[in-house]
Every structure is written in structure tokens, then in C-alpha cells.
Short mmCIF file of C-alpha atoms and ligand atoms in Angstrom, two decimals:
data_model
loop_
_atom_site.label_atom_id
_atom_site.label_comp_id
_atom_site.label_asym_id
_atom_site.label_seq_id
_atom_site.Cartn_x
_atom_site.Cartn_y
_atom_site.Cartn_z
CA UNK C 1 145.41 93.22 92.32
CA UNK C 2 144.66 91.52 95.32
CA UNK C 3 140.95 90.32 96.65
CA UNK C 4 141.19 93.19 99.54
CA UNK C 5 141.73 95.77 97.30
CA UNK C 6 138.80 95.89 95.66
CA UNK C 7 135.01 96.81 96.70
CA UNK C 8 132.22 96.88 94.30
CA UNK C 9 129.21 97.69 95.64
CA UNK C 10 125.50 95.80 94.57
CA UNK C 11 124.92 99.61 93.88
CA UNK C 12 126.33 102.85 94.23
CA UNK C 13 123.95 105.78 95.05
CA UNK C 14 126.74 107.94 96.21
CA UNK C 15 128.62 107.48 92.78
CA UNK C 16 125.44 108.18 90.89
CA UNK C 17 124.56 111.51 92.96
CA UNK C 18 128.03 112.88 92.91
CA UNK C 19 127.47 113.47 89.29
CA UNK C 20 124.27 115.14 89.24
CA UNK C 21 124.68 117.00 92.41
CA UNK C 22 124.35 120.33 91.39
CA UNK C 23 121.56 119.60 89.12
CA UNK C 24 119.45 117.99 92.13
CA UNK C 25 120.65 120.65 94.75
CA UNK C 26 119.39 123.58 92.13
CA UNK C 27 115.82 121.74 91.22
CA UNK C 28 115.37 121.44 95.31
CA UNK C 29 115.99 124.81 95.58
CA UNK C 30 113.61 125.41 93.53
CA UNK C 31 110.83 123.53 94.95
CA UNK C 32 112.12 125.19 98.18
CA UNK C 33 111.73 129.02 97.14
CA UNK C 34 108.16 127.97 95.69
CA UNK C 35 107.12 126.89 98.90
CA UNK C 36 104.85 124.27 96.91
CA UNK C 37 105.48 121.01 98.33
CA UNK C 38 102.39 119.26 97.68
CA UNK C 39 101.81 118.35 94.28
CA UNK C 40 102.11 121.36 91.75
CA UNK C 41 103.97 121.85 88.86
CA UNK C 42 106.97 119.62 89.22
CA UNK C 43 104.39 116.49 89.72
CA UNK C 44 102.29 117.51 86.84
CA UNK C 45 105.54 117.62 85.11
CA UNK C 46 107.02 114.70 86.07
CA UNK C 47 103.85 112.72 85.41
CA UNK C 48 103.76 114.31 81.85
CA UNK C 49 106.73 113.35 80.86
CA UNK C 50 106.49 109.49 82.75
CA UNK C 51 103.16 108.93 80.97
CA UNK C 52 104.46 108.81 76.89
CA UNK C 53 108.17 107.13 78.14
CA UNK C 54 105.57 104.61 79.67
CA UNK C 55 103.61 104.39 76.61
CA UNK C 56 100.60 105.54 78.44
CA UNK C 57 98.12 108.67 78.32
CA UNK C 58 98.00 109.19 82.16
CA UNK C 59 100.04 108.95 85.01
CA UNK C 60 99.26 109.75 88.79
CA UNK C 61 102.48 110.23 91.01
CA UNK C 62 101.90 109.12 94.28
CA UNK C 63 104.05 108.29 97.52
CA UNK C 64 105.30 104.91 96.35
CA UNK C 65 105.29 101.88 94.38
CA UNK C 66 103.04 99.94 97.31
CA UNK C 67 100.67 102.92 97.40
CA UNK C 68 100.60 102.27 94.00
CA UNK C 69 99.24 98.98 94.19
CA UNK C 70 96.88 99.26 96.43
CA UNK C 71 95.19 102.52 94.71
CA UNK C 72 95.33 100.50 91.76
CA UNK C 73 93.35 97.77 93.65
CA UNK C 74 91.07 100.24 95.11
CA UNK C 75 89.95 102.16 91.63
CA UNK C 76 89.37 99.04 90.27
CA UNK C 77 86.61 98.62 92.54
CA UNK C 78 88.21 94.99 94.63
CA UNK C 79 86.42 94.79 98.18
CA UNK C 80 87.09 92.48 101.07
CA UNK C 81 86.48 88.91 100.46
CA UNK C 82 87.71 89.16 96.12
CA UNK C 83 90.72 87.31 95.09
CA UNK C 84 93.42 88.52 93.38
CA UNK C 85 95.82 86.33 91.13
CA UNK C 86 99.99 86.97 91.68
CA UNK C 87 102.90 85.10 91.93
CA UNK C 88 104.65 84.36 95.37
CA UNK C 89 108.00 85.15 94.03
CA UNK C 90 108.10 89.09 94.29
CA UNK C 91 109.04 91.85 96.63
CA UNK C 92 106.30 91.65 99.80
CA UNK C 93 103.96 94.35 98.54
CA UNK C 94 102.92 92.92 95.42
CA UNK C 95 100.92 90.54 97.90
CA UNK C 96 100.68 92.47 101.00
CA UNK C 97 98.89 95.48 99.47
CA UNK C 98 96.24 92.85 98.04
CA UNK C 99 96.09 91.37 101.65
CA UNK C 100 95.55 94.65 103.46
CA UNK C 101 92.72 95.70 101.55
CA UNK C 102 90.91 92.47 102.68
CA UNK C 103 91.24 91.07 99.29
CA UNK C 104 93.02 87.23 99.55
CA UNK C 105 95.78 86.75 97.09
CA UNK C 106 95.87 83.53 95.40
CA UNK C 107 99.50 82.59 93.91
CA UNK C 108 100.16 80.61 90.77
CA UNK C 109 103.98 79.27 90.52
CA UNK C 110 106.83 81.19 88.17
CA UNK C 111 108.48 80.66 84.93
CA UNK C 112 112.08 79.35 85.81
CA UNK C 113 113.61 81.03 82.91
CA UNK C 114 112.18 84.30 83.46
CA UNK C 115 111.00 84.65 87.20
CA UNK C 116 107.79 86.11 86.02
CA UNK C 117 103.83 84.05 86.55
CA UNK C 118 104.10 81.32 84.55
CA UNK C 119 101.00 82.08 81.90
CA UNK C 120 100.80 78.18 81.70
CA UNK C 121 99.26 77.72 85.01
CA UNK C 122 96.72 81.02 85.16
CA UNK C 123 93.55 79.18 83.02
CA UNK C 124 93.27 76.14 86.32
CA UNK C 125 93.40 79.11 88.78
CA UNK C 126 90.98 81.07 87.29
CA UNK C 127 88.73 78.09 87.29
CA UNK C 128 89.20 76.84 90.40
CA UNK C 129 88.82 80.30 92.22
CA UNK C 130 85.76 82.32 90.14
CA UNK C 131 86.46 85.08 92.85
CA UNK C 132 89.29 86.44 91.50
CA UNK C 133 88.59 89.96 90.59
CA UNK C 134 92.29 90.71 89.33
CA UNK C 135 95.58 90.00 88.29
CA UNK C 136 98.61 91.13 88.91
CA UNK C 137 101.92 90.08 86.70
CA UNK C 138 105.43 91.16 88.12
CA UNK C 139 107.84 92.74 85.49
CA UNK C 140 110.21 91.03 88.09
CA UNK C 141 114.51 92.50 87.96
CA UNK C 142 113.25 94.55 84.79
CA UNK C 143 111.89 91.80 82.62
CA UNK C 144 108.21 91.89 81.48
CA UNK C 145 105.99 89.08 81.98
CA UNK C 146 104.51 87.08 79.24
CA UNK C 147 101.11 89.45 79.09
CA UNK C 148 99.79 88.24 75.19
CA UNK C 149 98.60 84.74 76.54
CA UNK C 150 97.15 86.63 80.24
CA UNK C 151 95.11 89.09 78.31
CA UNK C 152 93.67 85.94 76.20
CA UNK C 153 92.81 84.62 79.40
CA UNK C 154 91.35 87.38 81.48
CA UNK C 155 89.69 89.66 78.90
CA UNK C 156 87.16 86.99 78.42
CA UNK C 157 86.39 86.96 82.01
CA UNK C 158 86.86 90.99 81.72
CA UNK C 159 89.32 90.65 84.93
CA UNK C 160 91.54 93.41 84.82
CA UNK C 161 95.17 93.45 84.59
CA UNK C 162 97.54 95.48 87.11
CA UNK C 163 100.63 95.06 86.07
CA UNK C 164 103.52 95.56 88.61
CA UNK C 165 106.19 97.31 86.92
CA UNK C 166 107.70 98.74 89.80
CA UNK C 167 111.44 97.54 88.82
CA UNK C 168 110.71 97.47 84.92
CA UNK C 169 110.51 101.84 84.19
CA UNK C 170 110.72 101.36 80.68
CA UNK C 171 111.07 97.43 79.64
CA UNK C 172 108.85 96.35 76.73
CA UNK C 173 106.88 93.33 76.06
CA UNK C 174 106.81 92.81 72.00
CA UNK C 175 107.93 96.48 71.81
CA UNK C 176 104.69 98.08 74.44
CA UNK C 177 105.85 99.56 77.34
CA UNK C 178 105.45 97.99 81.21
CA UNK C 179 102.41 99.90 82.24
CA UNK C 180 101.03 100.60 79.08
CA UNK C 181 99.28 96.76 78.61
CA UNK C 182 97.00 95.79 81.07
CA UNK C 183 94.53 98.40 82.96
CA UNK C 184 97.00 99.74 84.77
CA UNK C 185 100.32 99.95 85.58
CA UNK C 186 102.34 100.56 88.85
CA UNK C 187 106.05 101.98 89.15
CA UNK C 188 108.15 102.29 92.31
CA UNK C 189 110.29 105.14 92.52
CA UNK C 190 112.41 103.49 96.01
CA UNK C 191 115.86 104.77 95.64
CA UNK C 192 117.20 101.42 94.40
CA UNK C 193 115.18 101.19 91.29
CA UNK C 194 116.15 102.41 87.89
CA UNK C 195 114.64 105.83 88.56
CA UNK C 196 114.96 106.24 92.09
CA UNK C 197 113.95 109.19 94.18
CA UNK C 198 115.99 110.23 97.27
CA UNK C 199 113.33 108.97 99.39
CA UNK C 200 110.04 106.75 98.71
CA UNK C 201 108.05 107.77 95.68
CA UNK C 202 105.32 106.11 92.98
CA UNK C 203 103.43 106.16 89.92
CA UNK C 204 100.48 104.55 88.31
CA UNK C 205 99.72 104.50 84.52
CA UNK C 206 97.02 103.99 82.45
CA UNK C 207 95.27 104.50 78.92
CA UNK C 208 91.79 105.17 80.83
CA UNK C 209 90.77 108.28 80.92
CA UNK C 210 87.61 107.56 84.08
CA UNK C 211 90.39 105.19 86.11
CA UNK C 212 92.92 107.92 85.60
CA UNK C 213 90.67 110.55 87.50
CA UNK C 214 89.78 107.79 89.76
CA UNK C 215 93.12 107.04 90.97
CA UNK C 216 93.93 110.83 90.83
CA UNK C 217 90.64 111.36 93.27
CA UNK C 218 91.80 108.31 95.60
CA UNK C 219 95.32 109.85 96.45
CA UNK C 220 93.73 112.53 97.94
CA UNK C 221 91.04 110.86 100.32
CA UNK C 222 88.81 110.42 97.29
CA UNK C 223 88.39 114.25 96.59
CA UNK C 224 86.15 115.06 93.94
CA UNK C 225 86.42 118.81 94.79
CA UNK C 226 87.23 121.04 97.43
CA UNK C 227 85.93 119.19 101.22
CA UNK C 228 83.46 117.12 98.54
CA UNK C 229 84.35 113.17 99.25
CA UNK C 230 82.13 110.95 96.96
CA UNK C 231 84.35 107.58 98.08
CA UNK C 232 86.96 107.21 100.56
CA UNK C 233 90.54 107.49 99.61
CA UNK C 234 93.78 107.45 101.14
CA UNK C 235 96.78 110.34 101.29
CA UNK C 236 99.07 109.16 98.70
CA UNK C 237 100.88 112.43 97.31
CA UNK C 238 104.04 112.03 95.02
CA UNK C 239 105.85 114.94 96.85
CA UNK C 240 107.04 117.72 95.00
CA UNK C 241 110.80 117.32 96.39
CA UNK C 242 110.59 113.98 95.30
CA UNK C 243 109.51 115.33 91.70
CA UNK C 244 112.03 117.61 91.23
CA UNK C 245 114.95 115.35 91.90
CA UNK C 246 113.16 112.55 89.75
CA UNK C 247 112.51 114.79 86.93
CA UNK C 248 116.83 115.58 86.90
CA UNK C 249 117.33 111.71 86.74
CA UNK C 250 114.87 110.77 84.58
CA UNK C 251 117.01 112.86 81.84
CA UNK C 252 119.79 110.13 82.30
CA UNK C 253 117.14 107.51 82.59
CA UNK C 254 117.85 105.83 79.03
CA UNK C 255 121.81 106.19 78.90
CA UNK C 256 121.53 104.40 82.48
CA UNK C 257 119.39 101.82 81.13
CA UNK C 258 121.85 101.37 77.84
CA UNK C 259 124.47 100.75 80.67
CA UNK C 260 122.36 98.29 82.37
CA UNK C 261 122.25 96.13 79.18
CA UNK C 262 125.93 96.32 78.08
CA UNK C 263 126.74 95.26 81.70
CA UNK C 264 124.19 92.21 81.23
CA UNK C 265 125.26 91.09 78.07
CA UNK C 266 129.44 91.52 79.34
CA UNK C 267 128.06 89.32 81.93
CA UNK C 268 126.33 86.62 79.86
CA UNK C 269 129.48 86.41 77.71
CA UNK C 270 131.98 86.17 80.27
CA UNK C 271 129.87 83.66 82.06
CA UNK C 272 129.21 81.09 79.64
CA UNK C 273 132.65 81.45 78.18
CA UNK C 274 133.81 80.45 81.78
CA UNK C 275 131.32 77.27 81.48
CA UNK C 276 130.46 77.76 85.06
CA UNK C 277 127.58 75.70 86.78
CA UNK C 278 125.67 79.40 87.07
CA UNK C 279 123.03 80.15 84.78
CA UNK C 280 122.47 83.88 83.73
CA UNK C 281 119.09 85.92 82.74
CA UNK C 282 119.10 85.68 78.82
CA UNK C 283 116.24 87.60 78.52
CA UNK C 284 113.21 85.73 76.13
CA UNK C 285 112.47 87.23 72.56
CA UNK C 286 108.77 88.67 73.82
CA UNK C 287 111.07 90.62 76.24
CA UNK C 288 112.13 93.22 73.96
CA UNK C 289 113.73 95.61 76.20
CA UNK C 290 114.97 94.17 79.69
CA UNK C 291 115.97 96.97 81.89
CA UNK C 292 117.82 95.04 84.23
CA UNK C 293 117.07 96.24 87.49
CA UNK C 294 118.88 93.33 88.67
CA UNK C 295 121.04 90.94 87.48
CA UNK C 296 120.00 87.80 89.12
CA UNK C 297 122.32 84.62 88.51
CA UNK C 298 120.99 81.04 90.07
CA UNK C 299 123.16 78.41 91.03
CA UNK C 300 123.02 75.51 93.68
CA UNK C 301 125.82 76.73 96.12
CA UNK C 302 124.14 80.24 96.07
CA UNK C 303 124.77 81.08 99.90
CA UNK C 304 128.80 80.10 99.91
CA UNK C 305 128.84 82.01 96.75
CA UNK C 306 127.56 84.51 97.81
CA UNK C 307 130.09 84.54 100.97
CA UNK C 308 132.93 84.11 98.83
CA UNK C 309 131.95 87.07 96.62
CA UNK C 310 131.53 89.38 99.92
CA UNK C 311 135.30 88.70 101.04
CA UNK C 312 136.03 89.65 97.49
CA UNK C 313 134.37 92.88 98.25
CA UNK C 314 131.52 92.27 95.91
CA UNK C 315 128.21 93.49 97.03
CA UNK C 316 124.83 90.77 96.30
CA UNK C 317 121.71 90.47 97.55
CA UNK C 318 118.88 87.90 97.97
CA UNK C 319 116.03 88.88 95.91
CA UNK C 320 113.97 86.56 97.74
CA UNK C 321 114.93 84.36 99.88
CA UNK C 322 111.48 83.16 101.53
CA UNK C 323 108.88 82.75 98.40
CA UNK C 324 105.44 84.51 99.90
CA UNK C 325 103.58 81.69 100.66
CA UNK C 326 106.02 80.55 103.13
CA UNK C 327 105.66 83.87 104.98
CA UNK C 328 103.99 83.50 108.33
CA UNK C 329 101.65 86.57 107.73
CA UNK C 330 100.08 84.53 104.86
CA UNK C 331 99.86 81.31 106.97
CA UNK C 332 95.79 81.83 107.07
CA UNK C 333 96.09 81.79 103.33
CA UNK C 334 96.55 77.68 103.53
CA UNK C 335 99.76 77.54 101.61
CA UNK C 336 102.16 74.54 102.58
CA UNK C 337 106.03 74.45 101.76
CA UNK C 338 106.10 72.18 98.31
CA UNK C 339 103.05 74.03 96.93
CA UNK C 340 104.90 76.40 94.42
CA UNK C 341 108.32 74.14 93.75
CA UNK C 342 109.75 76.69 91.28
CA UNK C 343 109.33 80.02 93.30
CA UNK C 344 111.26 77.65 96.18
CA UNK C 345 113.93 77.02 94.34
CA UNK C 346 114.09 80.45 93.05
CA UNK C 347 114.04 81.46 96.63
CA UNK C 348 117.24 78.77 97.22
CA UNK C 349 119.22 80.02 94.03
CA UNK C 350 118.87 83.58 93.01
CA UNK C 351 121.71 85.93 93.66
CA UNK C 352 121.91 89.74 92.16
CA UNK C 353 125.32 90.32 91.48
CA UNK C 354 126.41 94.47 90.39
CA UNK C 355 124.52 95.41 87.13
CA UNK C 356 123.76 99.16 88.11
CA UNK C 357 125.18 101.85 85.23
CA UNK C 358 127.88 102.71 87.88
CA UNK C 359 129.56 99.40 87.09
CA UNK C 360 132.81 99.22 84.60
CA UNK C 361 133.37 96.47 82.32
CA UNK C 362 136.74 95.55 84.83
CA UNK C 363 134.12 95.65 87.42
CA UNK C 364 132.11 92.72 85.77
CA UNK C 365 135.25 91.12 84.85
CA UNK C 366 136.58 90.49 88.53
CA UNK C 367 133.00 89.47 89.52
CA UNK C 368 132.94 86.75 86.95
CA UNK C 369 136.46 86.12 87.70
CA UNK C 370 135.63 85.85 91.10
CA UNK C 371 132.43 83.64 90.75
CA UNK C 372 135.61 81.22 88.79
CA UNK C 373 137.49 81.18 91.59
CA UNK C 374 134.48 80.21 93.99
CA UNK C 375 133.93 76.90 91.48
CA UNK C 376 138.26 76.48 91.11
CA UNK C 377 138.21 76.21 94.80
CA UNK C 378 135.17 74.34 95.56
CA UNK C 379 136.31 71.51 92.93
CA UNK C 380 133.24 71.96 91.30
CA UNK C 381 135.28 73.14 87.71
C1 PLP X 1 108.06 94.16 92.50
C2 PLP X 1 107.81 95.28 93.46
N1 PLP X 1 106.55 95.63 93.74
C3 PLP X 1 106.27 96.64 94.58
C4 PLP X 1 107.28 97.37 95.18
C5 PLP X 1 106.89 98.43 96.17
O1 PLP X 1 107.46 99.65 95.89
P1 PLP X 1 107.82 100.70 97.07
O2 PLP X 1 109.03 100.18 97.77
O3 PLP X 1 108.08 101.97 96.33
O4 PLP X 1 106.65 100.78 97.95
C6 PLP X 1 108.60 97.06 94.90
C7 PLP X 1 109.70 97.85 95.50
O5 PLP X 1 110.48 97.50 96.26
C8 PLP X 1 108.88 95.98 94.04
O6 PLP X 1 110.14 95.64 93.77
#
């Protein structure tokens, strides 16, 4: 086969929805007739069945994985002027949500193995910043952080723990579910993650009962009963549309995931039997279900890899290519280039090649066939 004839998207939403179309038409439909778009029955539904696949007693759908953040941020009580603890190395909300509640986030460097807050680094932050008031740990490409030695650290100091596990539906740290560990849990439903709505879409979870109503008060302008407002909340509504498709894929949710992993681990194979100077996400034992949202490779010549691969017809991305303290919006934060070397280099090497459950083993094979040729030609093998 030649190069041109070939085209593999990053991911393939059309695929995906081609087979379920008639499932997600009839469950709109549904909502439709009702006429009960805000909340209702297919939210309650939804979040009954996300809260024991999470591991957790509650959930509270809301209108996405952001929202989800900062209502987590908000019913744990953090006002203008706290700190919050996170890594710079994550998708823009995981910081900017912390930012726009007046809260400063303070960054510790990653892990270069895992791309997740390096645990080795949080005791020196917490000491030299006694205002931080939470932490938040990214289950970053569907991996969980290492949360055993954070809770050590932060239950002494009773800081709470929100973990973002907005790409990580499902992954397990030492067999507990993302979302089910720290305080509180946050999951994006953005059409690109593992359970993706057709449109934005969120969920928090949580094992407290008093946060749970909290949160569930704060999503609708801090309601405590009809036109009664005892704190100020936001509109945050999971909407029922959203619910109904979301409750057809989240059927499919664990033979996607299975798909996910086989793809990963044809990946790992082929690539180390190809001794190629990429490395691959092995995940760590503590990880004990990686979900792969992404399959994120690293190597030095990332961008003309990345070029090659895209006149191959492979679809990548850059998941990230600026770490966040080298954002401009977070100049006033006092960050310089240098400050957080492995998130930088992260930044320089990471490319997410096609992992999605759409992808067929002769897929993964011309990628990593591909990725060969890239090293044959630049006289790198
Ligand atoms: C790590 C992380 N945190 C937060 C979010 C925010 O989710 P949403 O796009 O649903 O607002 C995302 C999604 O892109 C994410 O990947």
C-alpha cells in the first residue's frame, strides 16, 4: 500500500457514532417528546450509574469537566487570595479554573515516566506556601497519579484532594477508582474523552454525603430550595440531551476501554521490538488500570515526526506544547522558563499518536511502521 492511501485519524467520532446511531437518535427522541431538558430523569440516571463505575456514592452532572473544577473549588470553601497546588503540565483548566476564582495556583514539576505531579516534590511546596488550601493531581492521558504518598502528605495538613480525572473515566490507582480517592473527583465529558458527549458535558464525584449536596446546590446558583439562595452558585446543569446520549455510550464504555489497552500494549510491543529512539507510556504497577485516553510517545525530533506521520495520513496531536507556567495569562504568577525542567521537556517531546477503540491492529502497525521509516530516513537507526 502506498503512504497516500491511507488516513488514520488521532480519532474517529464519525466511526464511533455510525454504530450507535440509532441508539442515540431514539434516546434523543426521547428526551425530546418529554420536553424535560433540564436535569430530570436521564441525569439522575446517568449520575446513578457514573457514581458506583467511579467507585463513588455521589455524582453531580454538570455542564463540563472545567465547571467541574471550579464547583469543586467552590464547595470546598477556597476564596480569593488561597493557593492551590497542580502541576503545569495539563490541559488549561486544571489551572485556569483555580485562577478565575481568585485563588493563585502554585505548580510543582511532573514525573517523567508518568506525566502526573511528581509526589517527590509536594512536602517543599507545602512548606514553603502554608496558603495552599488544595490540591489538585491530574489523572493525565488516563493514568492515575501517585495519590498513596499525596494523601500522607495533605491529610495531616487536612488539605483536601480534587482529583482531576477528567481523561481517566474509570482508571484505578492500586485497584480504587479516579474520583473515588481524594475529596472529590472531576470528569470531563468533551467529546474527545473516553465517554464523550456530543457536545460539552461534566461530572463530579464524591464519598461525602454534605459536599455532595453542596456541589448539587452550587450548580444551580446555590439553591437550597425553590427562589431560597443561602450561598451564591453558578448555572452548571449536565443537560438532559447530553444525558441521554452519554447514558447509550457509557454501555460500550468498558469494551472501548479493553480496546484502548490492547491498542497500547500492540503499540509498546511493536515499538520496542523496532528499538526506536521513542519511548512509550508503560504504565507503573500503582496504575492498575490505565484507560488510555491518549497514547502519548516522547522523542527528541517530536515536531518532524510528527510532520512525517501527517503526510502518512496519520492524525497526532500536541498534548501540550506550552507547559502553564510559560503561558502569558499566568505571567503575574512569577514563573520563569527553566523553573519546571521536566513539564518543558514534556512540552518539547510528547506526541499522541491513534489509540482510540476505532483503531485496528494494521492501523497501529503502519503507525509504528511509519514512526521506522521517519528514524530509516533521518539516519537516526
Ligand atoms: C485534564 C483536564 N482537565 C480539565 C478538562 C476540562 O474539561 P472540559 O473540556 O469538559 O471543560 C479537560 C478537558 O479537556 C482535561 O483534559
Amino acid at each position: 500500500m502506498t503512504t497516500a492511501e491511507r488516513h488514520i485519524p488521532l480519532l474517529d467520532l464519525r466511526a464511533q457514532h455510525a454504530a450507535l446511531r440509532d441508539e442515540v437518535v431514539a434516546a434523543l427522541l426521547r428526551v425530546v417528546d418529554s420536553q424535560n431538558f433540564i436535569l430530570g430523569e436521564e441525569v439522575d440516571k446517568l449520575e446513578q450509574e457514573i457514581a458506583p463505575y467511579c467507585g463513588a456514592r455521589f455524582a453531580v452532572g454538570c455542564a463540563s469537566g472545567s465547571d467541574a473544577l471550579s464547583l469543586a473549588l467552590m464547595a470546598l470553601g477556597i476564596q480569593p487570595g488561597d493557593e492551590v497546588l497542580t502541576v503545569p503540565f495539563t490541559f488549561f483548566s486544571t489551572a485556569g479554573e483555580i485562577s478565575l476564582l481568585g485563588a493563585k495556583p502554585v505548580f510543582v514539576d511532573i514525573d517523567p515516566s508518568t506525566f502526573n505531579m511528581d509526589m517527590n516534590r509536594v512536602e517543599d511546596a507545602l512548606r514553603v506556601h502554608p496558603r495552599i488550601r488544595a490540591v489538585i493531581p491530574v489523572h493525565l492521558f488516563g493514568g492515575c497519579a501517585d495519590l498513596d504518598p499525596l494523601r500522607n502528605l495533605t491529610t495531616l495538613r487536612s488539605i483536601p484532594i480534587i482529583e482531576d480525572a477528567a481523561q481517566s473515566i474509570g482508571a484505578e490507582y492500586r485497584g480504587a477508582r479516579a474520583g473515588s480517592i481524594g475529596a472529590v473527583g472531576c470528569l470531563s465529558f468533551y467529546p474527545t474523552k473516553n465517554l464523550g458527549a456530543y457536545g460539552d458535558g461534566g461530572m463530579l464525584t464524591t464519598n461525602d454525603s454534605a459536599l455532595a449536596e453542596r456541589l448539587k446546590s452550587l450548580r444551580v446558583h446555590g439553591r437550597t430550595g425553590k427562589y431560597i439562595h443561602q450561598s451564591i452558585g453558578v448555572n452548571s446543569r449536565l443537560d438532559a440531551l447530553q444525558a441521554a446520549v452519554l447514558r447509550v455510550k457509557f454501555r460500550r464504555l468498558d469494551s472501548w476501554t479493553a480496546r484502548r489497552q490492547q491498542n497500547a500494549a500492540l503499540y509498546r510491543e511493536l515499538l520496542s521490538a523496532a528499538r526506536l529512539p521513542v519511548s512509550a507510556p508503560d504504565p507503573t504497577p500503582y496504575q492498575t488500570r490505565h484507560v488510555f485516553n491518549q497514547f502519548v510517545i516522547r522523542c527528541a525530533q517530536r515536531d518532524q515526526l510528527q510532520t512525517h506521520l501527517r503526510e502518512h495520513g496519520i492524525g497526532t496531536e500536541v498534548y501540550y506544547p506550552l507547559s502553564l507556567h510559560q503561558q502569558s495569562c499566568f505571567s503575574s504568577l512569577g514563573y520563569h522558563p527553566g523553573d519546571f525542567p521536566v513539564s518543558e521537556k514534556a512540552a518539547a517531546e510528547a506526541l499522541a499518536v491513534p489509540v482510540n477503540p476505532e483503531v485496528s491492529s494494521s492501523d497501529i502497525e503502519y503507525v509504528c511502521e511509519s514512526i521506522r521509516s521517519f528514524y530509516a530516513l533521518a539516519g537516526n537507526q
